[in-house]
Short mmCIF file of C-alpha atoms and ligand atoms in Angstrom, two decimals:
data_model
loop_
_atom_site.label_atom_id
_atom_site.label_comp_id
_atom_site.label_asym_id
_atom_site.label_seq_id
_atom_site.Cartn_x
_atom_site.Cartn_y
_atom_site.Cartn_z
CA MET A 1 72.61 82.25 70.65
CA ALA A 2 76.40 82.46 70.40
CA LYS A 3 77.96 85.19 72.48
CA ARG A 4 79.41 88.20 70.72
CA ARG A 5 83.18 88.41 70.19
CA PHE A 6 85.60 90.71 68.44
CA PRO A 7 86.98 89.62 65.04
CA GLU A 8 89.70 86.96 65.09
CA GLY A 9 93.16 88.55 65.33
CA PHE A 10 91.84 91.82 66.78
CA LEU A 11 94.85 93.62 68.23
CA TRP A 12 94.13 94.41 71.88
CA GLY A 13 96.67 96.42 73.80
CA GLY A 14 97.71 99.69 75.35
CA ALA A 15 99.51 102.90 74.45
CA THR A 16 102.12 105.26 75.86
CA ALA A 17 104.49 107.89 74.48
CA ALA A 18 108.19 108.24 75.23
CA ASN A 19 107.92 111.82 76.51
CA GLN A 20 105.35 110.82 79.14
CA VAL A 21 106.47 107.36 80.17
CA GLU A 22 110.21 106.96 79.72
CA GLY A 23 112.03 109.35 82.03
CA GLY A 24 115.81 108.85 81.77
CA TRP A 25 115.70 112.16 79.91
CA ASP A 26 119.46 112.81 80.13
CA GLU A 27 120.66 109.21 80.04
CA GLY A 28 122.03 107.04 77.27
CA GLY A 29 123.15 110.03 75.21
CA LYS A 30 119.64 111.49 74.84
CA GLY A 31 119.48 115.17 73.94
CA TRP A 32 116.98 117.81 75.07
CA SER A 33 113.49 117.60 73.60
CA VAL A 34 110.79 120.23 73.78
CA SER A 35 108.93 118.09 76.34
CA ASP A 36 111.88 118.25 78.75
CA CYS A 37 111.05 121.95 79.13
CA ALA A 38 107.28 121.54 79.61
CA LYS A 39 106.62 122.90 83.09
CA ALA A 40 104.07 121.77 85.67
CA HIS A 41 102.31 124.82 87.09
CA PHE A 42 101.19 123.62 90.49
CA ASP A 43 99.62 126.99 91.29
CA VAL A 44 97.45 127.19 88.15
CA ASN A 45 94.00 125.62 87.80
CA VAL A 46 94.51 122.34 85.92
CA LEU A 47 91.64 123.20 83.63
CA ASP A 48 93.43 126.31 82.33
CA TYR A 49 95.00 124.57 79.35
CA TYR A 50 96.32 127.75 77.79
CA ALA A 51 98.39 128.55 80.88
CA HIS A 52 99.73 125.01 80.96
CA ASN A 53 100.64 124.83 77.30
CA HIS A 54 101.67 128.32 76.24
CA ILE A 55 105.46 128.33 76.28
CA THR A 56 107.75 131.28 75.64
CA THR A 57 111.47 131.55 74.94
CA ALA A 58 111.93 132.75 78.54
CA ASP A 59 110.18 129.59 79.79
CA VAL A 60 112.55 127.40 77.77
CA GLU A 61 115.58 129.32 79.00
CA GLU A 62 114.41 128.92 82.59
CA ALA A 63 113.96 125.18 82.03
CA MET A 64 117.42 124.83 80.53
CA ALA A 65 118.94 126.68 83.46
CA HIS A 66 117.57 124.01 85.81
CA PRO A 67 118.57 120.61 84.45
CA GLU A 68 118.41 119.16 87.98
CA ASP A 69 114.73 120.05 88.44
CA LEU A 70 112.60 116.94 88.01
CA VAL A 71 109.79 118.33 90.16
CA HIS A 72 108.63 121.13 87.88
CA TYR A 73 109.51 119.26 84.69
CA PRO A 74 107.73 115.92 85.20
CA LYS A 75 108.20 114.68 81.66
CA ARG A 76 111.89 114.36 82.44
CA ARG A 77 111.07 111.57 84.88
CA GLY A 78 107.88 110.13 83.31
CA SER A 79 107.01 106.80 84.93
CA ASP A 80 110.64 105.70 84.65
CA PHE A 81 109.91 103.14 81.95
CA TYR A 82 113.53 103.67 80.88
CA HIS A 83 114.62 101.64 83.90
CA HIS A 84 111.47 99.54 84.37
CA TYR A 85 110.70 98.49 80.79
CA LYS A 86 111.29 94.79 81.38
CA GLU A 87 108.89 94.70 84.29
CA ASP A 88 106.33 96.86 82.47
CA ILE A 89 106.34 94.77 79.32
CA ARG A 90 106.10 91.60 81.42
CA LEU A 91 102.93 93.05 82.98
CA PHE A 92 101.59 93.93 79.51
CA GLY A 93 102.30 90.34 78.53
CA GLN A 94 100.48 89.12 81.62
CA MET A 95 97.42 91.12 80.57
CA GLY A 96 97.63 89.36 77.21
CA PHE A 97 98.51 92.41 75.09
CA ARG A 98 98.84 91.62 71.40
CA VAL A 99 100.05 95.12 70.60
CA TYR A 100 101.90 97.87 72.45
CA ARG A 101 101.74 101.35 71.02
CA MET A 102 104.80 103.38 71.99
CA SER A 103 106.91 106.12 70.49
CA ILE A 104 110.60 106.50 69.80
CA ALA A 105 112.08 109.64 71.31
CA TRP A 106 113.68 111.39 68.35
CA SER A 107 116.22 113.04 70.67
CA ARG A 108 117.37 109.62 71.92
CA ILE A 109 118.38 108.73 68.35
CA PHE A 110 119.46 112.15 67.07
CA PRO A 111 120.12 114.14 70.26
CA ASN A 112 120.04 117.51 68.49
CA GLY A 113 117.96 116.62 65.47
CA ASP A 114 120.62 117.80 63.04
CA ASP A 115 123.38 115.35 64.03
CA GLU A 116 125.24 113.56 61.24
CA THR A 117 125.13 110.15 62.88
CA PRO A 118 122.65 108.45 65.23
CA ASN A 119 123.28 107.71 68.88
CA GLU A 120 123.95 103.97 69.15
CA GLU A 121 122.93 103.79 72.81
CA GLY A 122 119.50 105.16 71.97
CA LEU A 123 119.05 102.69 69.12
CA ALA A 124 120.11 99.83 71.39
CA PHE A 125 117.53 100.84 74.00
CA TYR A 126 114.63 100.39 71.56
CA ASP A 127 116.16 97.12 70.30
CA ALA A 128 115.91 95.88 73.86
CA VAL A 129 112.32 97.16 74.21
CA PHE A 130 111.19 95.47 70.97
CA ASP A 131 112.96 92.22 71.91
CA GLU A 132 111.17 92.26 75.24
CA CYS A 133 107.84 92.72 73.43
CA ARG A 134 108.59 89.76 71.16
CA LYS A 135 109.18 87.56 74.22
CA TYR A 136 105.50 87.95 75.06
CA GLY A 137 104.20 87.88 71.50
CA ILE A 138 103.43 91.60 71.59
CA GLU A 139 103.45 93.47 68.26
CA PRO A 140 104.92 96.98 68.59
CA LEU A 141 102.98 99.85 67.01
CA VAL A 142 105.43 102.72 66.84
CA THR A 143 104.69 106.43 66.66
CA MET A 144 107.60 108.15 64.98
CA SER A 145 106.89 111.52 66.57
CA HIS A 146 104.84 112.08 69.69
CA TYR A 147 105.39 115.54 71.19
CA GLU A 148 109.16 115.40 71.27
CA PRO A 149 110.94 117.37 68.55
CA PRO A 150 114.57 117.88 69.60
CA LEU A 151 114.87 121.23 71.39
CA ARG A 152 117.57 122.44 69.02
CA LEU A 153 115.08 122.15 66.17
CA ALA A 154 112.83 124.60 68.04
CA LEU A 155 115.55 127.04 69.11
CA THR A 156 117.90 127.11 66.14
CA TYR A 157 115.60 126.41 63.22
CA GLY A 158 112.15 127.63 64.28
CA GLY A 159 110.72 124.14 64.71
CA TRP A 160 108.65 122.62 61.93
CA TYR A 161 108.23 126.05 60.37
CA SER A 162 111.63 125.38 58.88
CA ARG A 163 111.76 123.35 55.70
CA GLU A 164 114.94 121.78 57.08
CA ALA A 165 112.87 119.85 59.59
CA ILE A 166 111.74 117.56 56.77
CA GLY A 167 115.30 116.44 56.01
CA MET A 168 116.13 115.91 59.68
CA PHE A 169 112.97 113.91 60.23
CA THR A 170 113.36 111.71 57.17
CA ARG A 171 116.93 110.90 58.21
CA PHE A 172 115.54 109.82 61.58
CA VAL A 173 112.84 107.74 59.85
CA GLU A 174 115.36 106.05 57.55
CA THR A 175 117.52 105.23 60.53
CA ILE A 176 114.76 103.68 62.64
CA CYS A 177 113.15 101.82 59.74
CA THR A 178 116.49 100.32 58.76
CA ARG A 179 117.39 99.39 62.31
CA TYR A 180 114.03 97.92 63.28
CA LYS A 181 112.93 96.47 59.95
CA ASP A 182 112.66 92.96 61.35
CA LYS A 183 111.00 94.07 64.56
CA VAL A 184 108.29 96.61 63.73
CA LYS A 185 105.54 96.26 61.15
CA TYR A 186 102.98 98.89 62.29
CA TRP A 187 103.94 102.58 62.29
CA LEU A 188 102.27 105.95 62.84
CA THR A 189 103.91 109.12 61.57
CA PHE A 190 102.81 112.10 63.74
CA ASN A 191 100.71 111.74 66.87
CA GLU A 192 97.56 113.87 66.64
CA VAL A 193 98.96 115.79 63.68
CA ASP A 194 96.14 118.34 64.21
CA SER A 195 97.36 119.17 67.72
CA MET A 196 99.79 121.73 66.29
CA ILE A 197 96.81 124.10 66.35
CA ARG A 198 96.21 123.54 70.08
CA HIS A 199 99.78 123.23 71.35
CA PRO A 200 102.22 124.39 68.67
CA TYR A 201 105.23 124.10 70.96
CA THR A 202 105.00 120.42 71.90
CA THR A 203 103.81 119.28 68.49
CA GLY A 204 105.80 121.52 66.20
CA GLY A 205 108.52 123.10 68.30
CA LEU A 206 106.94 126.50 67.53
CA ILE A 207 107.49 129.28 70.09
CA GLU A 208 105.20 132.17 69.26
CA ASP A 209 107.51 134.99 70.40
CA ARG A 210 110.14 133.82 67.90
CA PHE A 211 107.89 134.81 64.99
CA PRO A 212 107.42 138.56 65.56
CA GLY A 213 105.25 140.32 63.01
CA LYS A 214 104.08 137.05 61.49
CA ASN A 215 100.52 135.73 61.40
CA PHE A 216 100.94 132.82 63.83
CA GLU A 217 98.14 130.80 62.25
CA GLU A 218 100.06 130.96 58.98
CA VAL A 219 103.21 129.84 60.81
CA ILE A 220 101.29 126.87 62.20
CA PHE A 221 99.90 125.84 58.82
CA GLN A 222 103.31 126.23 57.20
CA ALA A 223 104.74 123.90 59.85
CA MET A 224 101.82 121.57 59.26
CA HIS A 225 102.56 121.54 55.53
CA HIS A 226 106.10 120.44 56.28
CA GLN A 227 104.74 117.65 58.50
CA PHE A 228 102.36 116.51 55.76
CA VAL A 229 105.23 116.27 53.26
CA ALA A 230 107.43 114.58 55.89
CA SER A 231 104.63 112.14 56.72
CA ALA A 232 104.23 111.18 53.05
CA LEU A 233 107.99 110.72 52.71
CA ALA A 234 108.06 108.67 55.91
CA THR A 235 105.37 106.41 54.44
CA LYS A 236 107.42 106.00 51.28
CA ILE A 237 110.62 105.23 53.21
CA CYS A 238 108.88 102.79 55.49
CA HIS A 239 107.32 100.87 52.59
CA GLN A 240 110.64 100.77 50.75
CA ILE A 241 112.69 99.53 53.68
CA ILE A 242 110.08 97.26 55.29
CA PRO A 243 107.97 95.47 52.67
CA GLY A 244 104.55 94.69 54.09
CA SER A 245 104.73 97.42 56.72
CA LEU A 246 101.60 99.46 57.41
CA VAL A 247 101.73 103.18 58.09
CA GLY A 248 98.90 105.18 59.59
CA CYS A 249 98.03 108.79 60.25
CA MET A 250 96.89 109.74 63.75
CA LEU A 251 94.06 112.15 64.35
CA THR A 252 92.44 113.60 67.48
CA LYS A 253 88.87 112.53 66.77
CA GLN A 254 86.69 115.39 67.87
CA THR A 255 83.03 114.58 67.41
CA TYR A 256 80.53 117.45 67.44
CA TYR A 257 76.77 117.25 67.71
CA PRO A 258 74.53 120.17 66.76
CA PHE A 259 73.22 121.60 70.03
CA THR A 260 69.73 121.77 68.47
CA CYS A 261 68.25 120.86 65.08
CA LYS A 262 68.31 124.53 64.10
CA PRO A 263 70.02 124.58 60.67
CA GLU A 264 72.48 127.18 62.01
CA ASP A 265 73.60 124.74 64.71
CA VAL A 266 73.84 121.89 62.20
CA LEU A 267 76.01 124.04 59.95
CA LYS A 268 78.22 124.96 62.90
CA ALA A 269 78.65 121.28 63.81
CA GLN A 270 79.54 120.48 60.21
CA GLN A 271 82.14 123.24 60.19
CA MET A 272 83.64 122.04 63.46
CA MET A 273 83.86 118.49 62.11
CA ARG A 274 85.62 119.78 59.01
CA SER A 275 88.12 121.62 61.17
CA THR A 276 89.12 118.18 62.47
CA TYR A 277 88.82 116.22 59.24
CA CYS A 278 90.95 118.61 57.23
CA TYR A 279 94.09 116.89 58.56
CA SER A 280 93.13 113.27 57.94
CA ASP A 281 91.55 114.27 54.60
CA THR A 282 94.97 115.58 53.57
CA GLN A 283 96.84 112.49 54.72
CA VAL A 284 94.36 109.96 53.32
CA PHE A 285 93.48 111.64 50.01
CA GLY A 286 96.96 113.09 49.54
CA GLU A 287 95.83 116.64 48.89
CA TYR A 288 94.41 119.60 50.77
CA PRO A 289 90.61 119.53 50.81
CA ALA A 290 88.88 122.39 48.99
CA TYR A 291 87.37 123.75 52.21
CA LEU A 292 90.83 124.09 53.79
CA LEU A 293 92.12 125.90 50.72
CA SER A 294 89.11 128.24 51.03
CA HIS A 295 90.01 128.84 54.66
CA PHE A 296 93.56 129.77 53.63
CA LYS A 297 92.27 132.08 50.92
CA ASN A 298 89.66 133.80 53.08
CA ASN A 299 92.09 134.35 55.92
CA GLY A 300 95.08 135.51 53.91
CA ILE A 301 97.09 132.40 54.79
CA HIS A 302 99.81 131.70 52.27
CA ILE A 303 101.61 128.38 52.42
CA VAL A 304 104.99 128.13 50.73
CA LYS A 305 105.32 124.86 48.85
CA GLU A 306 108.26 123.51 46.91
CA THR A 307 107.93 121.95 43.48
CA GLY A 308 107.07 118.32 43.95
CA ASP A 309 105.35 118.67 47.36
CA ASP A 310 101.88 118.08 45.92
CA GLU A 311 103.09 115.03 44.03
CA ILE A 312 104.76 113.57 47.12
CA MET A 313 101.62 114.03 49.22
CA LYS A 314 99.51 112.43 46.50
CA ALA A 315 101.85 109.50 45.89
CA TYR A 316 102.22 108.29 49.47
CA PRO A 317 98.96 108.39 51.40
CA VAL A 318 98.57 106.41 54.61
CA ASP A 319 97.51 102.74 54.77
CA PHE A 320 95.17 103.06 57.73
CA VAL A 321 93.56 105.71 59.90
CA SER A 322 94.33 105.76 63.58
CA PHE A 323 92.81 108.13 66.07
CA SER A 324 92.35 109.07 69.70
CA TYR A 325 88.84 109.29 71.06
CA TYR A 326 88.06 110.57 74.52
CA MET A 327 84.96 112.70 74.31
CA SER A 328 82.37 114.48 72.21
CA SER A 329 81.14 118.07 72.29
CA CYS A 330 78.27 120.16 71.00
CA ALA A 331 78.32 123.00 68.51
CA ALA A 332 75.95 125.97 68.37
CA HIS A 333 75.73 129.02 66.19
CA SER A 334 75.23 131.18 69.27
CA THR A 335 76.62 129.96 72.58
CA GLU A 336 75.14 132.74 74.68
CA GLY A 337 73.77 131.40 77.95
CA LEU A 338 75.06 127.86 77.27
CA ASP A 339 77.35 125.91 79.59
CA PHE A 340 80.90 124.97 78.77
CA THR A 341 83.17 122.26 80.04
CA GLU A 342 86.80 121.29 79.50
CA GLY A 343 88.11 118.86 76.93
CA ASN A 344 91.26 117.52 75.33
CA ASN A 345 93.24 120.78 75.30
CA MET A 346 90.05 122.63 74.41
CA THR A 347 86.88 124.08 75.86
CA ALA A 348 83.74 122.22 74.86
CA LEU A 349 80.08 123.13 74.74
CA LYS A 350 78.30 121.01 77.30
CA ASN A 351 75.96 118.24 76.26
CA PRO A 352 73.14 117.98 78.85
CA TYR A 353 72.81 114.23 78.22
CA LEU A 354 76.40 113.33 79.13
CA LEU A 355 78.46 113.01 82.30
CA SER A 356 82.02 114.25 82.50
CA SER A 357 85.30 112.98 83.94
CA ASP A 358 86.93 114.73 86.91
CA TRP A 359 88.73 116.91 84.37
CA GLY A 360 85.51 117.84 82.59
CA TRP A 361 85.91 115.63 79.49
CA GLN A 362 82.44 114.47 78.42
CA ILE A 363 82.06 110.70 78.48
CA ASP A 364 80.27 109.38 75.41
CA PRO A 365 80.65 105.70 74.45
CA MET A 366 78.09 105.91 71.66
CA GLY A 367 80.12 108.79 70.28
CA LEU A 368 82.90 106.26 69.66
CA ARG A 369 80.59 104.21 67.44
CA ILE A 370 79.46 107.37 65.65
CA SER A 371 83.09 108.43 65.17
CA MET A 372 84.13 105.04 63.79
CA VAL A 373 81.26 105.03 61.31
CA ASP A 374 82.03 108.60 60.21
CA LEU A 375 85.71 107.85 59.67
CA TYR A 376 85.19 104.53 57.91
CA ASP A 377 82.48 105.84 55.60
CA ARG A 378 84.67 108.80 54.73
CA TYR A 379 87.95 107.00 54.11
CA ARG A 380 87.19 103.29 53.53
CA LYS A 381 90.51 102.45 55.12
CA PRO A 382 90.92 100.24 58.18
CA LEU A 383 90.77 102.09 61.48
CA PHE A 384 92.95 101.65 64.55
CA ILE A 385 91.80 103.13 67.84
CA VAL A 386 95.11 104.05 69.40
CA GLU A 387 93.98 106.17 72.36
CA ASN A 388 90.92 106.08 74.57
CA GLY A 389 90.49 105.96 78.31
CA LEU A 390 89.48 107.68 81.50
CA GLY A 391 91.77 110.06 83.38
CA ALA A 392 90.82 109.63 87.04
CA LYS A 393 92.11 110.14 90.57
CA ASP A 394 92.88 106.59 91.67
CA VAL A 395 93.45 105.75 95.31
CA LEU A 396 96.03 103.26 96.46
CA GLN A 397 94.31 101.67 99.42
CA GLU A 398 95.95 100.54 102.62
CA ASP A 399 95.78 96.90 101.57
CA GLY A 400 97.81 97.79 98.48
CA THR A 401 94.96 97.52 95.94
CA VAL A 402 93.34 100.04 93.61
CA ASP A 403 89.61 99.65 93.05
CA ASP A 404 88.98 101.45 89.76
CA GLN A 405 85.52 100.08 88.96
CA TYR A 406 84.67 103.44 87.29
CA ARG A 407 87.38 102.73 84.71
CA ILE A 408 86.01 99.25 84.09
CA ASP A 409 82.55 100.75 83.54
CA TYR A 410 84.01 103.31 81.13
CA PHE A 411 85.82 100.66 79.07
CA ASP A 412 82.91 98.25 79.18
CA ALA A 413 80.61 100.82 77.57
CA HIS A 414 83.21 101.87 74.99
CA PHE A 415 84.05 98.28 74.02
CA ARG A 416 80.38 97.49 73.42
CA ALA A 417 80.06 100.57 71.24
CA MET A 418 83.22 99.58 69.37
CA LEU A 419 81.87 96.10 68.66
CA ASP A 420 78.53 97.58 67.55
CA ALA A 421 80.44 99.65 64.97
CA ILE A 422 82.35 96.58 63.78
CA GLU A 423 79.49 94.10 63.83
CA TYR A 424 76.43 96.17 62.97
CA ASP A 425 77.92 99.03 60.94
CA GLY A 426 80.55 97.04 59.04
CA VAL A 427 83.55 99.06 60.17
CA ALA A 428 86.98 97.46 59.68
CA CYS A 429 89.08 98.03 62.77
CA LEU A 430 92.56 96.57 63.24
CA GLY A 431 92.75 96.98 66.98
CA TYR A 432 92.48 99.02 70.13
CA THR A 433 95.14 100.44 72.44
CA SER A 434 93.93 102.21 75.57
CA TRP A 435 95.80 105.37 76.48
CA GLY A 436 98.32 105.29 79.30
CA CYS A 437 97.93 101.55 79.92
CA ILE A 438 100.43 102.14 82.70
CA ASP A 439 100.08 105.49 84.53
CA VAL A 440 102.04 108.24 82.77
CA VAL A 441 102.53 111.99 83.18
CA SER A 442 99.58 113.88 81.72
CA GLU A 443 100.20 115.75 78.52
CA SER A 444 97.92 118.69 79.21
CA THR A 445 98.35 119.19 82.97
CA LYS A 446 101.70 117.42 83.60
CA GLN A 447 100.06 115.72 86.56
CA MET A 448 100.79 112.16 87.61
CA SER A 449 97.51 112.08 89.51
CA LYS A 450 95.52 112.15 86.27
CA ARG A 451 95.79 108.41 85.84
CA TYR A 452 94.63 106.26 82.92
CA GLY A 453 96.41 102.98 83.58
CA PHE A 454 95.58 99.38 84.33
CA ILE A 455 98.85 99.54 86.25
CA TYR A 456 99.32 102.03 89.06
CA VAL A 457 102.72 103.71 89.36
CA ASP A 458 103.47 104.78 92.91
CA CYS A 459 104.58 108.34 92.32
CA ASP A 460 102.87 111.68 92.98
CA ASP A 461 102.65 114.95 91.07
CA TYR A 462 106.01 116.03 92.47
CA GLY A 463 107.75 112.79 91.50
CA LYS A 464 107.83 111.43 95.04
CA GLY A 465 107.19 107.72 95.55
CA THR A 466 108.66 104.26 95.11
CA TYR A 467 107.70 103.94 91.41
CA LYS A 468 106.43 100.49 92.31
CA ARG A 469 104.04 98.99 89.74
CA ILE A 470 100.70 97.79 91.12
CA PRO A 471 98.02 96.12 88.96
CA LYS A 472 94.63 97.79 89.50
CA LYS A 473 91.29 95.99 89.51
CA SER A 474 90.90 96.93 85.83
CA PHE A 475 94.13 95.01 85.05
CA TYR A 476 92.45 91.68 85.77
CA TRP A 477 89.26 92.76 84.02
CA TYR A 478 91.13 93.73 80.83
CA GLN A 479 93.09 90.48 80.99
CA LYS A 480 89.77 88.62 80.84
CA VAL A 481 88.46 90.78 77.97
CA ILE A 482 91.55 89.98 75.91
CA GLU A 483 91.56 86.31 76.86
CA THR A 484 87.94 85.89 75.71
CA ASN A 485 88.26 88.37 72.82
CA GLY A 486 85.47 90.41 74.34
CA GLU A 487 83.08 87.53 74.93
CA CYS A 488 83.05 88.12 78.69
CA LEU A 489 81.43 91.52 78.13
CA PHE A 490 78.17 89.87 77.09
C1 BGP B 1 96.24 112.84 73.70
C2 BGP B 1 97.74 112.71 73.60
C3 BGP B 1 98.40 111.90 74.67
C4 BGP B 1 97.71 111.90 75.99
C5 BGP B 1 96.20 111.97 75.94
C6 BGP B 1 95.50 112.28 77.25
O1 BGP B 1 95.81 114.03 73.15
O2 BGP B 1 98.10 112.14 72.36
O3 BGP B 1 99.76 112.21 74.70
O4 BGP B 1 98.33 112.49 77.00
O5 BGP B 1 95.74 112.90 75.00
O6 BGP B 1 95.64 113.63 77.57
P1 BGP B 1 96.06 114.13 79.00
O7 BGP B 1 97.35 113.49 79.29
O8 BGP B 1 96.15 115.59 78.88
O9 BGP B 1 94.98 113.70 79.92
#
């Protein structure tokens, strides 16, 4: 019997985001972004996501008063891709990457967000990055916005709550689409558009204390509305400027299982799934789903729309559905006496059948297959898995190697599940990019020691180290997977 393989042309690769990988935060004319003020709290339990992600005006002011501090603000240094990109992309090429998912830092192109003209040095940097990718036959997949609204947008305008954000963003999109029209075909609008609910500051530039007397959930959904309109306009602009380009939405795929078959638990799981789907439903179908409108109505949430918003959202839906998948959780009507664990900026009900990562995220390869089937059946649009992986504490051994067999085991199980979904369940999937293919600063904890990469970056949580790049054991394993298009897994 012939061995199993992934479909011809399957796009294998890896993913990063500018705010976590680049560094060079004040070089090349880049302005401040919200991520440059995201502080590492070394004294707080890393599992306390609220403490790590709740940011006040005072926090931002403190950050701005210390531009020299790269220890407490690790996203300012990232993995120093800004200076190492040639070496990093060469290593991606060596692994055989066919795609590299990355993001463009908005504040590198428009340092304040509201500038009249773009920063040429920033544009030239991404030209160089894309050219380097081309050298190795790597297709860039570019996220237009990944946790880096310009800080001025947050401080002067109220972040994405302001309608003006749409105009600033579309100017940015027009600029990058025009500049890179011959270099980039695949685009994503907003990374994990739903994450505004979990971390409104990094996703939407929303600082709660700047909205006194307002229902903050309403503020978040208003900002979300502006992102939905901006996303539709970005899709329109991209299609107009780059014929044949493909634009996707990007969702945090949360998959919930009913804790028992009690109808109350099943209903709870359904509700939790809807609280995830409401975002991709809006971006794929081009209108708010009825259940989200009911939520607004029942909770007194009033979204201000302008004439034409509904038509714009309807006219420019996304071409494909991309998502991150790390874990699954359970849902129960009553959680009394049940165990909880941590998750992707959330607390999750523990599933007794699953193991968890060192950070508590429940590892569930079959959940990836279930998620792919759910999404494909719902939308009938091609999928793209743009984040998945295991955050782990890797050890650089004395002989200079990193033996991350646990990561290989994690990927092996997820890749099999992914192929099952494609081959047995008929899911169309364009490709797969593992998260943090080279070690990057963690989004939730700002740690460097929460590593996802095939490539180790010699740097600790405080930024100390040589920043040397060292291929891990998984590097050679992934190289083989790509070379054989998955055949070596079987
Ligand atoms: C996703 C984000 C990424 C990334 C990843 C892993 O939600 O899109 O930016 O960081 O999660 O999360 P963490 O870095 O917290 O481990």
